[in-house]
mmCIF file with all atom_site columns, C-alpha atoms in Angstrom:
data_model
loop_
_atom_site.group_PDB
_atom_site.id
_atom_site.type_symbol
_atom_site.label_atom_id
_atom_site.label_alt_id
_atom_site.label_comp_id
_atom_site.label_asym_id
_atom_site.label_entity_id
_atom_site.label_seq_id
_atom_site.pdbx_PDB_ins_code
_atom_site.Cartn_x
_atom_site.Cartn_y
_atom_site.Cartn_z
_atom_site.occupancy
_atom_site.B_iso_or_equiv
_atom_site.pdbx_formal_charge
_atom_site.auth_seq_id
_atom_site.auth_comp_id
_atom_site.auth_asym_id
_atom_site.auth_atom_id
_atom_site.pdbx_PDB_model_num
ATOM 1   C CA . ASN V 1 1   ? -0.115  -0.212 0.036   1.00 71.00 ? 82  ASN V CA 1
ATOM 2   C CA . ALA V 1 2   ? 1.267   3.490  -0.928  1.00 79.00 ? 83  ALA V CA 1
ATOM 3   C CA . GLY V 1 3   ? -0.768  4.995  1.932   1.00 92.00 ? 84  GLY V CA 1
ATOM 4   C CA . VAL V 1 4   ? -1.283  8.613  1.245   1.00 96.00 ? 85  VAL V CA 1
ATOM 5   C CA . THR V 1 5   ? -0.119  10.501 -1.503  1.00 97.00 ? 86  THR V CA 1
ATOM 6   C CA . GLN V 1 6   ? 0.361   14.179 -2.886  1.00 97.00 ? 87  GLN V CA 1
ATOM 7   C CA . THR V 1 7   ? 0.747   15.098 -6.197  1.00 97.00 ? 88  THR V CA 1
ATOM 8   C CA . PRO V 1 8   ? 3.250   17.432 -6.960  1.00 97.00 ? 89  PRO V CA 1
ATOM 9   C CA . LYS V 1 9   ? 5.742   17.427 -3.963  1.00 96.00 ? 90  LYS V CA 1
ATOM 10  C CA . PHE V 1 10  ? 6.790   21.293 -5.162  1.00 96.00 ? 91  PHE V CA 1
ATOM 11  C CA . ARG V 1 11  ? 4.872   24.425 -7.017  1.00 97.00 ? 92  ARG V CA 1
ATOM 12  C CA . VAL V 1 12  ? 5.825   27.719 -7.710  1.00 97.00 ? 93  VAL V CA 1
ATOM 13  C CA . LEU V 1 13  ? 3.098   30.032 -9.091  1.00 97.00 ? 94  LEU V CA 1
ATOM 14  C CA . LYS V 1 14  ? 2.303   33.455 -9.505  1.00 97.00 ? 95  LYS V CA 1
ATOM 15  C CA . THR V 1 15  ? -0.276  35.471 -7.947  1.00 97.00 ? 96  THR V CA 1
ATOM 16  C CA . GLY V 1 16  ? -3.701  35.232 -9.725  1.00 97.00 ? 97  GLY V CA 1
ATOM 17  C CA . GLN V 1 17  ? -2.478  31.494 -11.460 1.00 97.00 ? 98  GLN V CA 1
ATOM 18  C CA . SER V 1 18  ? -4.658  28.518 -10.373 1.00 96.00 ? 99  SER V CA 1
ATOM 19  C CA . MET V 1 19  ? -3.746  24.931 -9.554  1.00 96.00 ? 100 MET V CA 1
ATOM 20  C CA . THR V 1 20  ? -5.265  21.816 -8.172  1.00 97.00 ? 101 THR V CA 1
ATOM 21  C CA . LEU V 1 21  ? -3.327  19.647 -5.505  1.00 98.00 ? 102 LEU V CA 1
ATOM 22  C CA . LEU V 1 22  ? -3.962  15.929 -5.363  1.00 98.00 ? 103 LEU V CA 1
ATOM 23  C CA . CYS V 1 23  ? -4.292  14.187 -2.535  1.00 98.00 ? 104 CYS V CA 1
ATOM 24  C CA . ALA V 1 24  ? -4.889  9.697  -3.195  1.00 98.00 ? 105 ALA V CA 1
ATOM 25  C CA . GLN V 1 25  ? -4.996  7.087  -0.409  1.00 96.00 ? 106 GLN V CA 1
ATOM 26  C CA . ASP V 1 26  ? -5.455  3.238  -1.214  1.00 93.00 ? 107 ASP V CA 1
ATOM 27  C CA . MET V 1 27  ? -6.717  2.482  2.615   1.00 87.00 ? 108 MET V CA 1
ATOM 28  C CA . ASN V 1 28  ? -10.176 2.612  1.862   1.00 86.00 ? 109 ASN V CA 1
ATOM 29  C CA . HIS V 1 29  ? -10.508 5.221  4.237   1.00 88.00 ? 110 HIS V CA 1
ATOM 30  C CA . GLU V 1 30  ? -13.802 7.446  4.641   1.00 89.00 ? 111 GLU V CA 1
ATOM 31  C CA . TYR V 1 31  ? -12.353 10.757 6.115   1.00 92.00 ? 112 TYR V CA 1
ATOM 32  C CA . MET V 1 32  ? -9.745  12.945 4.295   1.00 96.00 ? 113 MET V CA 1
ATOM 33  C CA . TYR V 1 33  ? -8.209  16.173 5.176   1.00 97.00 ? 114 TYR V CA 1
ATOM 34  C CA . TRP V 1 34  ? -6.770  19.451 3.898   1.00 98.00 ? 115 TRP V CA 1
ATOM 35  C CA . TYR V 1 35  ? -4.538  21.094 6.144   1.00 98.00 ? 116 TYR V CA 1
ATOM 36  C CA . ARG V 1 36  ? -1.839  23.660 5.589   1.00 97.00 ? 117 ARG V CA 1
ATOM 37  C CA . GLN V 1 37  ? 1.190   24.702 7.839   1.00 96.00 ? 118 GLN V CA 1
ATOM 38  C CA . ASP V 1 38  ? 2.893   27.560 8.534   1.00 95.00 ? 119 ASP V CA 1
ATOM 39  C CA . PRO V 1 39  ? 6.390   28.510 10.404  1.00 89.00 ? 120 PRO V CA 1
ATOM 40  C CA . GLY V 1 40  ? 5.280   29.119 13.943  1.00 85.00 ? 121 GLY V CA 1
ATOM 41  C CA . MET V 1 41  ? 1.622   28.104 13.453  1.00 87.00 ? 122 MET V CA 1
ATOM 42  C CA . GLY V 1 42  ? 0.098   24.577 14.232  1.00 86.00 ? 123 GLY V CA 1
ATOM 43  C CA . LEU V 1 43  ? -1.531  22.622 11.490  1.00 94.00 ? 124 LEU V CA 1
ATOM 44  C CA . ARG V 1 44  ? -4.912  24.536 10.328  1.00 96.00 ? 125 ARG V CA 1
ATOM 45  C CA . LEU V 1 45  ? -7.761  22.528 8.496   1.00 97.00 ? 126 LEU V CA 1
ATOM 46  C CA . ILE V 1 46  ? -8.661  23.923 5.382   1.00 98.00 ? 127 ILE V CA 1
ATOM 47  C CA . HIS V 1 47  ? -11.650 21.849 3.991   1.00 98.00 ? 128 HIS V CA 1
ATOM 48  C CA . TYR V 1 48  ? -12.511 18.068 5.207   1.00 97.00 ? 129 TYR V CA 1
ATOM 49  C CA . SER V 1 49  ? -14.490 15.308 3.849   1.00 96.00 ? 130 SER V CA 1
ATOM 50  C CA . VAL V 1 50  ? -16.593 12.587 5.865   1.00 92.00 ? 131 VAL V CA 1
ATOM 51  C CA . GLY V 1 51  ? -17.286 10.781 2.495   1.00 92.00 ? 132 GLY V CA 1
ATOM 52  C CA . GLU V 1 52  ? -17.681 10.559 -1.224  1.00 94.00 ? 133 GLU V CA 1
ATOM 53  C CA . GLY V 1 53  ? -19.299 13.545 -2.882  1.00 94.00 ? 134 GLY V CA 1
ATOM 54  C CA . THR V 1 54  ? -19.259 15.312 0.653   1.00 95.00 ? 135 THR V CA 1
ATOM 55  C CA . THR V 1 55  ? -17.122 18.084 1.899   1.00 97.00 ? 136 THR V CA 1
ATOM 56  C CA . ALA V 1 56  ? -17.325 20.741 4.497   1.00 97.00 ? 137 ALA V CA 1
ATOM 57  C CA . LYS V 1 57  ? -15.195 24.027 5.806   1.00 97.00 ? 138 LYS V CA 1
ATOM 58  C CA . GLY V 1 58  ? -12.584 23.994 8.333   1.00 96.00 ? 139 GLY V CA 1
ATOM 59  C CA . GLU V 1 59  ? -11.074 26.510 9.729   1.00 94.00 ? 140 GLU V CA 1
ATOM 60  C CA . VAL V 1 60  ? -8.803  28.213 7.039   1.00 97.00 ? 141 VAL V CA 1
ATOM 61  C CA . PRO V 1 61  ? -11.366 27.604 3.518   1.00 97.00 ? 142 PRO V CA 1
ATOM 62  C CA . ASP V 1 62  ? -10.896 30.879 2.086   1.00 97.00 ? 143 ASP V CA 1
ATOM 63  C CA . GLY V 1 63  ? -9.623  30.772 -1.362  1.00 96.00 ? 144 GLY V CA 1
ATOM 64  C CA . TYR V 1 64  ? -9.493  27.437 -1.345  1.00 98.00 ? 145 TYR V CA 1
ATOM 65  C CA . ASN V 1 65  ? -12.277 24.814 -3.039  1.00 97.00 ? 146 ASN V CA 1
ATOM 66  C CA . VAL V 1 66  ? -12.265 21.295 -2.901  1.00 98.00 ? 147 VAL V CA 1
ATOM 67  C CA . SER V 1 67  ? -13.537 18.292 -4.476  1.00 98.00 ? 148 SER V CA 1
ATOM 68  C CA . ARG V 1 68  ? -14.427 14.295 -3.669  1.00 97.00 ? 149 ARG V CA 1
ATOM 69  C CA . LEU V 1 69  ? -15.868 12.468 -6.334  1.00 95.00 ? 150 LEU V CA 1
ATOM 70  C CA . LYS V 1 70  ? -14.069 9.528  -5.860  1.00 95.00 ? 151 LYS V CA 1
ATOM 71  C CA . LYS V 1 71  ? -13.847 8.064  -2.121  1.00 94.00 ? 152 LYS V CA 1
ATOM 72  C CA . GLN V 1 72  ? -9.914  7.521  -2.743  1.00 96.00 ? 153 GLN V CA 1
ATOM 73  C CA . ASN V 1 73  ? -9.082  11.169 -3.777  1.00 97.00 ? 154 ASN V CA 1
ATOM 74  C CA . PHE V 1 74  ? -9.206  14.452 -2.586  1.00 98.00 ? 155 PHE V CA 1
ATOM 75  C CA . LEU V 1 75  ? -8.456  17.523 -4.668  1.00 98.00 ? 156 LEU V CA 1
ATOM 76  C CA . LEU V 1 76  ? -7.699  21.094 -3.494  1.00 98.00 ? 157 LEU V CA 1
ATOM 77  C CA . GLY V 1 77  ? -8.366  23.973 -5.527  1.00 98.00 ? 158 GLY V CA 1
ATOM 78  C CA . LEU V 1 78  ? -6.473  27.593 -5.593  1.00 96.00 ? 159 LEU V CA 1
ATOM 79  C CA . GLU V 1 79  ? -8.284  29.766 -8.109  1.00 92.00 ? 160 GLU V CA 1
ATOM 80  C CA . SER V 1 80  ? -6.347  32.714 -7.979  1.00 96.00 ? 161 SER V CA 1
ATOM 81  C CA . ALA V 1 81  ? -3.353  32.218 -6.023  1.00 96.00 ? 162 ALA V CA 1
ATOM 82  C CA . ALA V 1 82  ? -1.907  34.795 -3.336  1.00 97.00 ? 163 ALA V CA 1
ATOM 83  C CA . PRO V 1 83  ? 1.299   34.880 -1.816  1.00 97.00 ? 164 PRO V CA 1
ATOM 84  C CA . SER V 1 84  ? -0.530  34.332 1.356   1.00 97.00 ? 165 SER V CA 1
ATOM 85  C CA . GLN V 1 85  ? -1.102  30.685 0.516   1.00 97.00 ? 166 GLN V CA 1
ATOM 86  C CA . THR V 1 86  ? 2.592   30.454 0.391   1.00 97.00 ? 167 THR V CA 1
ATOM 87  C CA . SER V 1 87  ? 2.957   26.999 2.462   1.00 97.00 ? 168 SER V CA 1
ATOM 88  C CA . VAL V 1 88  ? 3.253   23.483 2.883   1.00 96.00 ? 169 VAL V CA 1
ATOM 89  C CA . TYR V 1 89  ? 0.037   21.899 2.468   1.00 98.00 ? 170 TYR V CA 1
ATOM 90  C CA . PHE V 1 90  ? -0.653  18.250 4.016   1.00 98.00 ? 171 PHE V CA 1
ATOM 91  C CA . CYS V 1 91  ? -3.458  15.748 2.984   1.00 98.00 ? 172 CYS V CA 1
ATOM 92  C CA . ALA V 1 92  ? -4.948  13.268 5.817   1.00 97.00 ? 173 ALA V CA 1
ATOM 93  C CA . SER V 1 93  ? -7.048  10.374 5.939   1.00 94.00 ? 174 SER V CA 1
ATOM 94  C CA . SER V 1 94  ? -8.608  8.404  8.562   1.00 90.00 ? 175 SER V CA 1
ATOM 95  C CA . TYR V 1 95  ? -11.806 5.603  9.005   1.00 80.00 ? 176 TYR V CA 1
ATOM 96  C CA . PRO V 1 96  ? -13.555 5.764  11.770  1.00 65.00 ? 177 PRO V CA 1
ATOM 97  C CA . ILE V 1 97  ? -14.671 2.401  12.681  1.00 60.00 ? 178 ILE V CA 1
ATOM 98  C CA . ASP V 1 98  ? -17.067 3.963  15.610  1.00 58.00 ? 179 ASP V CA 1
ATOM 99  C CA . ARG V 1 99  ? -18.266 7.540  14.871  1.00 50.00 ? 180 ARG V CA 1
ATOM 100 C CA . GLY V 1 100 ? -17.866 8.179  18.438  1.00 49.00 ? 181 GLY V CA 1
ATOM 101 C CA . TRP V 1 101 ? -14.355 7.100  18.359  1.00 50.00 ? 182 TRP V CA 1
ATOM 102 C CA . GLN V 1 102 ? -11.256 8.991  17.396  1.00 54.00 ? 183 GLN V CA 1
ATOM 103 C CA . GLU V 1 103 ? -9.184  7.528  14.808  1.00 76.00 ? 184 GLU V CA 1
ATOM 104 C CA . THR V 1 104 ? -5.627  8.050  13.984  1.00 86.00 ? 185 THR V CA 1
ATOM 105 C CA . GLN V 1 105 ? -5.189  10.524 10.742  1.00 91.00 ? 186 GLN V CA 1
ATOM 106 C CA . TYR V 1 106 ? -2.370  9.266  8.120   1.00 92.00 ? 187 TYR V CA 1
ATOM 107 C CA . PHE V 1 107 ? -0.859  11.809 6.583   1.00 95.00 ? 188 PHE V CA 1
ATOM 108 C CA . GLY V 1 108 ? 0.720   12.880 2.904   1.00 96.00 ? 189 GLY V CA 1
ATOM 109 C CA . PRO V 1 109 ? 4.179   13.846 2.337   1.00 95.00 ? 190 PRO V CA 1
ATOM 110 C CA . GLY V 1 110 ? 3.238   17.173 1.975   1.00 96.00 ? 191 GLY V CA 1
ATOM 111 C CA . THR V 1 111 ? 3.420   19.969 -1.198  1.00 96.00 ? 192 THR V CA 1
ATOM 112 C CA . ARG V 1 112 ? 4.889   23.145 -0.985  1.00 96.00 ? 193 ARG V CA 1
ATOM 113 C CA . LEU V 1 113 ? 3.727   25.801 -2.593  1.00 97.00 ? 194 LEU V CA 1
ATOM 114 C CA . LEU V 1 114 ? 5.324   29.023 -3.303  1.00 97.00 ? 195 LEU V CA 1
ATOM 115 C CA . VAL V 1 115 ? 3.533   32.380 -4.600  1.00 97.00 ? 196 VAL V CA 1
ATOM 116 C CA . LEU V 1 116 ? 5.241   34.764 -6.174  1.00 97.00 ? 197 LEU V CA 1
ATOM 117 C CA . LYS X 2 1   ? -5.344  31.811 24.198  1.00 61.00 ? 234 LYS X CA 1
ATOM 118 C CA . ASN X 2 2   ? -4.760  28.688 22.081  1.00 76.00 ? 235 ASN X CA 1
ATOM 119 C CA . GLU X 2 3   ? -6.639  26.075 22.566  1.00 90.00 ? 236 GLU X CA 1
ATOM 120 C CA . VAL X 2 4   ? -3.531  23.483 22.613  1.00 94.00 ? 237 VAL X CA 1
ATOM 121 C CA . GLU X 2 5   ? -0.431  24.568 24.086  1.00 95.00 ? 238 GLU X CA 1
ATOM 122 C CA . GLN X 2 6   ? 2.906   22.771 24.042  1.00 96.00 ? 239 GLN X CA 1
ATOM 123 C CA . SER X 2 7   ? 5.863   23.576 25.887  1.00 95.00 ? 240 SER X CA 1
ATOM 124 C CA . PRO X 2 8   ? 8.668   24.213 25.405  1.00 97.00 ? 241 PRO X CA 1
ATOM 125 C CA . GLN X 2 9   ? 8.517   25.407 22.015  1.00 95.00 ? 242 GLN X CA 1
ATOM 126 C CA . ASN X 2 10  ? 12.596  24.696 21.512  1.00 96.00 ? 243 ASN X CA 1
ATOM 127 C CA . LEU X 2 11  ? 14.391  21.489 23.478  1.00 97.00 ? 244 LEU X CA 1
ATOM 128 C CA . THR X 2 12  ? 17.998  20.829 22.938  1.00 97.00 ? 245 THR X CA 1
ATOM 129 C CA . ALA X 2 13  ? 19.261  17.776 24.713  1.00 97.00 ? 246 ALA X CA 1
ATOM 130 C CA . GLN X 2 14  ? 22.347  15.941 25.037  1.00 97.00 ? 247 GLN X CA 1
ATOM 131 C CA . GLU X 2 15  ? 22.534  12.294 23.986  1.00 97.00 ? 248 GLU X CA 1
ATOM 132 C CA . GLY X 2 16  ? 20.964  9.888  26.614  1.00 97.00 ? 249 GLY X CA 1
ATOM 133 C CA . GLU X 2 17  ? 18.980  12.552 28.275  1.00 97.00 ? 250 GLU X CA 1
ATOM 134 C CA . PHE X 2 18  ? 15.412  11.910 29.381  1.00 98.00 ? 251 PHE X CA 1
ATOM 135 C CA . ILE X 2 19  ? 13.163  14.182 27.654  1.00 98.00 ? 252 ILE X CA 1
ATOM 136 C CA . THR X 2 20  ? 9.902   15.600 28.482  1.00 98.00 ? 253 THR X CA 1
ATOM 137 C CA . ILE X 2 21  ? 7.571   17.622 26.521  1.00 98.00 ? 254 ILE X CA 1
ATOM 138 C CA . ASN X 2 22  ? 4.500   19.013 27.159  1.00 98.00 ? 255 ASN X CA 1
ATOM 139 C CA . CYS X 2 23  ? 0.571   19.863 26.423  1.00 97.00 ? 256 CYS X CA 1
ATOM 140 C CA . SER X 2 24  ? -2.135  21.487 27.721  1.00 97.00 ? 257 SER X CA 1
ATOM 141 C CA . TYR X 2 25  ? -5.460  21.273 26.416  1.00 95.00 ? 258 TYR X CA 1
ATOM 142 C CA . SER X 2 26  ? -8.628  23.633 26.727  1.00 92.00 ? 259 SER X CA 1
ATOM 143 C CA . VAL X 2 27  ? -11.574 21.761 24.743  1.00 82.00 ? 260 VAL X CA 1
ATOM 144 C CA . GLY X 2 28  ? -13.393 18.475 25.423  1.00 82.00 ? 261 GLY X CA 1
ATOM 145 C CA . ILE X 2 29  ? -11.558 15.752 23.499  1.00 84.00 ? 262 ILE X CA 1
ATOM 146 C CA . SER X 2 30  ? -12.251 12.018 22.336  1.00 82.00 ? 263 SER X CA 1
ATOM 147 C CA . ALA X 2 31  ? -8.324  11.538 22.217  1.00 89.00 ? 264 ALA X CA 1
ATOM 148 C CA . LEU X 2 32  ? -5.038  13.129 22.516  1.00 94.00 ? 265 LEU X CA 1
ATOM 149 C CA . HIS X 2 33  ? -2.577  12.597 19.740  1.00 95.00 ? 266 HIS X CA 1
ATOM 150 C CA . TRP X 2 34  ? 1.303   12.704 19.648  1.00 97.00 ? 267 TRP X CA 1
ATOM 151 C CA . LEU X 2 35  ? 2.847   13.167 16.263  1.00 97.00 ? 268 LEU X CA 1
ATOM 152 C CA . GLN X 2 36  ? 6.455   13.326 14.866  1.00 97.00 ? 269 GLN X CA 1
ATOM 153 C CA . GLN X 2 37  ? 7.304   15.614 12.090  1.00 96.00 ? 270 GLN X CA 1
ATOM 154 C CA . HIS X 2 38  ? 11.010  14.978 11.108  1.00 91.00 ? 271 HIS X CA 1
ATOM 155 C CA . PRO X 2 39  ? 12.501  18.174 9.316   1.00 84.00 ? 272 PRO X CA 1
ATOM 156 C CA . GLY X 2 40  ? 11.627  18.322 5.783   1.00 80.00 ? 273 GLY X CA 1
ATOM 157 C CA . GLY X 2 41  ? 9.576   15.105 6.100   1.00 78.00 ? 274 GLY X CA 1
ATOM 158 C CA . GLY X 2 42  ? 6.207   14.348 6.879   1.00 89.00 ? 275 GLY X CA 1
ATOM 159 C CA . ILE X 2 43  ? 4.042   13.680 9.821   1.00 95.00 ? 276 ILE X CA 1
ATOM 160 C CA . VAL X 2 44  ? 3.291   10.163 11.516  1.00 94.00 ? 277 VAL X CA 1
ATOM 161 C CA . SER X 2 45  ? 1.393   9.500  14.679  1.00 93.00 ? 278 SER X CA 1
ATOM 162 C CA . LEU X 2 46  ? 3.232   7.997  17.515  1.00 95.00 ? 279 LEU X CA 1
ATOM 163 C CA . PHE X 2 47  ? 0.501   8.050  19.998  1.00 93.00 ? 280 PHE X CA 1
ATOM 164 C CA . MET X 2 48  ? -3.323  8.104  20.376  1.00 91.00 ? 281 MET X CA 1
ATOM 165 C CA . LEU X 2 49  ? -4.908  8.210  24.042  1.00 91.00 ? 282 LEU X CA 1
ATOM 166 C CA . SER X 2 50  ? -7.886  8.781  25.913  1.00 89.00 ? 283 SER X CA 1
ATOM 167 C CA . SER X 2 51  ? -6.721  7.601  29.442  1.00 91.00 ? 284 SER X CA 1
ATOM 168 C CA . GLY X 2 52  ? -3.439  6.526  31.743  1.00 94.00 ? 285 GLY X CA 1
ATOM 169 C CA . LYS X 2 53  ? -0.294  5.919  29.543  1.00 96.00 ? 286 LYS X CA 1
ATOM 170 C CA . LYS X 2 54  ? 1.098   4.015  26.532  1.00 95.00 ? 287 LYS X CA 1
ATOM 171 C CA . LYS X 2 55  ? 4.343   2.903  25.608  1.00 96.00 ? 288 LYS X CA 1
ATOM 172 C CA . HIS X 2 56  ? 6.359   2.425  22.329  1.00 94.00 ? 289 HIS X CA 1
ATOM 173 C CA . GLY X 2 57  ? 9.820   1.492  22.719  1.00 96.00 ? 290 GLY X CA 1
ATOM 174 C CA . ARG X 2 58  ? 11.531  4.753  24.368  1.00 97.00 ? 291 ARG X CA 1
ATOM 175 C CA . LEU X 2 59  ? 8.706   6.953  24.199  1.00 97.00 ? 292 LEU X CA 1
ATOM 176 C CA . ILE X 2 60  ? 5.895   7.085  26.712  1.00 98.00 ? 293 ILE X CA 1
ATOM 177 C CA . ALA X 2 61  ? 2.739   9.297  26.466  1.00 97.00 ? 294 ALA X CA 1
ATOM 178 C CA . THR X 2 62  ? 0.465   10.147 29.435  1.00 97.00 ? 295 THR X CA 1
ATOM 179 C CA . ILE X 2 63  ? -2.548  11.840 29.834  1.00 96.00 ? 296 ILE X CA 1
ATOM 180 C CA . ASN X 2 64  ? -4.655  13.305 33.006  1.00 95.00 ? 297 ASN X CA 1
ATOM 181 C CA . ILE X 2 65  ? -7.912  14.233 31.564  1.00 92.00 ? 298 ILE X CA 1
ATOM 182 C CA . GLN X 2 66  ? -9.288  16.155 34.895  1.00 92.00 ? 299 GLN X CA 1
ATOM 183 C CA . GLU X 2 67  ? -6.389  18.180 34.346  1.00 94.00 ? 300 GLU X CA 1
ATOM 184 C CA . LYS X 2 68  ? -6.390  18.312 30.594  1.00 94.00 ? 301 LYS X CA 1
ATOM 185 C CA . HIS X 2 69  ? -2.873  17.669 30.393  1.00 96.00 ? 302 HIS X CA 1
ATOM 186 C CA . SER X 2 70  ? -0.866  14.951 28.204  1.00 97.00 ? 303 SER X CA 1
ATOM 187 C CA . SER X 2 71  ? 3.342   14.215 28.428  1.00 98.00 ? 304 SER X CA 1
ATOM 188 C CA . LEU X 2 72  ? 5.455   12.779 26.151  1.00 98.00 ? 305 LEU X CA 1
ATOM 189 C CA . HIS X 2 73  ? 8.647   11.407 27.427  1.00 98.00 ? 306 HIS X CA 1
ATOM 190 C CA . ILE X 2 74  ? 11.623  10.004 25.570  1.00 98.00 ? 307 ILE X CA 1
ATOM 191 C CA . THR X 2 75  ? 13.786  7.736  27.535  1.00 97.00 ? 308 THR X CA 1
ATOM 192 C CA . ALA X 2 76  ? 17.642  7.839  26.700  1.00 96.00 ? 309 ALA X CA 1
ATOM 193 C CA . SER X 2 77  ? 17.658  10.176 23.901  1.00 97.00 ? 310 SER X CA 1
ATOM 194 C CA . HIS X 2 78  ? 19.161  10.014 20.556  1.00 96.00 ? 311 HIS X CA 1
ATOM 195 C CA . PRO X 2 79  ? 19.839  11.904 17.968  1.00 96.00 ? 312 PRO X CA 1
ATOM 196 C CA . ARG X 2 80  ? 17.563  10.494 15.604  1.00 95.00 ? 313 ARG X CA 1
ATOM 197 C CA . ASP X 2 81  ? 14.986  11.560 17.725  1.00 96.00 ? 314 ASP X CA 1
ATOM 198 C CA . SER X 2 82  ? 15.753  15.118 16.716  1.00 97.00 ? 315 SER X CA 1
ATOM 199 C CA . ALA X 2 83  ? 12.246  16.342 15.069  1.00 97.00 ? 316 ALA X CA 1
ATOM 200 C CA . VAL X 2 84  ? 9.394   18.292 16.153  1.00 97.00 ? 317 VAL X CA 1
ATOM 201 C CA . TYR X 2 85  ? 6.770   16.645 18.043  1.00 98.00 ? 318 TYR X CA 1
ATOM 202 C CA . ILE X 2 86  ? 3.113   17.820 17.533  1.00 97.00 ? 319 ILE X CA 1
ATOM 203 C CA . CYS X 2 87  ? 0.221   17.344 20.221  1.00 97.00 ? 320 CYS X CA 1
ATOM 204 C CA . ALA X 2 88  ? -3.228  17.528 18.567  1.00 95.00 ? 321 ALA X CA 1
ATOM 205 C CA . ALA X 2 89  ? -6.491  17.336 20.484  1.00 94.00 ? 322 ALA X CA 1
ATOM 206 C CA . GLY X 2 90  ? -9.632  14.815 19.009  1.00 89.00 ? 323 GLY X CA 1
ATOM 207 C CA . GLU X 2 91  ? -12.775 16.594 19.073  1.00 83.00 ? 324 GLU X CA 1
ATOM 208 C CA . GLY X 2 92  ? -14.300 13.362 18.206  1.00 73.00 ? 325 GLY X CA 1
ATOM 209 C CA . GLY X 2 93  ? -17.828 13.004 17.165  1.00 71.00 ? 326 GLY X CA 1
ATOM 210 C CA . ALA X 2 94  ? -18.926 12.595 13.581  1.00 79.00 ? 327 ALA X CA 1
ATOM 211 C CA . THR X 2 95  ? -15.800 14.596 11.702  1.00 83.00 ? 328 THR X CA 1
ATOM 212 C CA . ASN X 2 96  ? -12.774 12.862 13.408  1.00 83.00 ? 329 ASN X CA 1
ATOM 213 C CA . LYS X 2 97  ? -11.194 16.589 13.450  1.00 90.00 ? 330 LYS X CA 1
ATOM 214 C CA . LEU X 2 98  ? -7.903  17.593 15.075  1.00 92.00 ? 331 LEU X CA 1
ATOM 215 C CA . ILE X 2 99  ? -6.590  20.835 16.770  1.00 93.00 ? 332 ILE X CA 1
ATOM 216 C CA . PHE X 2 100 ? -3.068  21.065 16.796  1.00 95.00 ? 333 PHE X CA 1
ATOM 217 C CA . GLY X 2 101 ? -0.400  22.776 18.873  1.00 95.00 ? 334 GLY X CA 1
ATOM 218 C CA . THR X 2 102 ? 2.471   24.611 17.464  1.00 94.00 ? 335 THR X CA 1
ATOM 219 C CA . GLY X 2 103 ? 5.158   21.744 17.949  1.00 95.00 ? 336 GLY X CA 1
ATOM 220 C CA . THR X 2 104 ? 7.928   21.499 20.366  1.00 97.00 ? 337 THR X CA 1
ATOM 221 C CA . LEU X 2 105 ? 11.386  21.465 17.906  1.00 96.00 ? 338 LEU X CA 1
ATOM 222 C CA . LEU X 2 106 ? 13.873  19.239 19.662  1.00 97.00 ? 339 LEU X CA 1
ATOM 223 C CA . ALA X 2 107 ? 17.439  18.699 19.068  1.00 97.00 ? 340 ALA X CA 1
ATOM 224 C CA . VAL X 2 108 ? 19.332  16.022 20.471  1.00 97.00 ? 341 VAL X CA 1
ATOM 225 C CA . GLN X 2 109 ? 23.162  16.487 20.328  1.00 97.00 ? 342 GLN X CA 1
ATOM 226 C CA . PRO X 2 110 ? 25.816  13.367 20.483  1.00 95.00 ? 343 PRO X CA 1
#
């Protein structure tokens, strides 16, 4: 199993350009998450999904959109990139055996994005 | 005030030392997570605990639910333990969302 993979690993964008980050997991996990990690701050949740076809906003959703058309994939889109979106982006997935029980999240290797 | 706070932010130790990293949280939790991130690397889960104590090799995690406090201990520290250690509060419920602390950067010198 590859676990959680992210594409691309690194990208440079100019302000105003758009791009899509792809997260894929082969563990049949129901839940998937997109986070951003910035210096001096903890990981912050951008958007998440609790199942195929569902998405919800996290703590910092502005400027991002997501889609979960297939259970194994979770896409994060930047429609018009801004320098404030320079960050490292992590995807994670988990599978709650019971909805009242917190399950471990498995993380992808991250995508470094630089917006000039 | 952050909902999850860690201390210290930075820690330098000599090889072989006993290390403690602390985490306090102010939210209700389903479980408390400890994660590890090596420089330039990905994030891996070390522990998930909702009570008591767990041990994995030289790593020990404890939690006091009443005091809303958890500690991560590393015994006989080694340079390969150098990493960022992150505490996260699991909200539980139907979303499994985590609230993360800002991390503790640990450097173990030979």
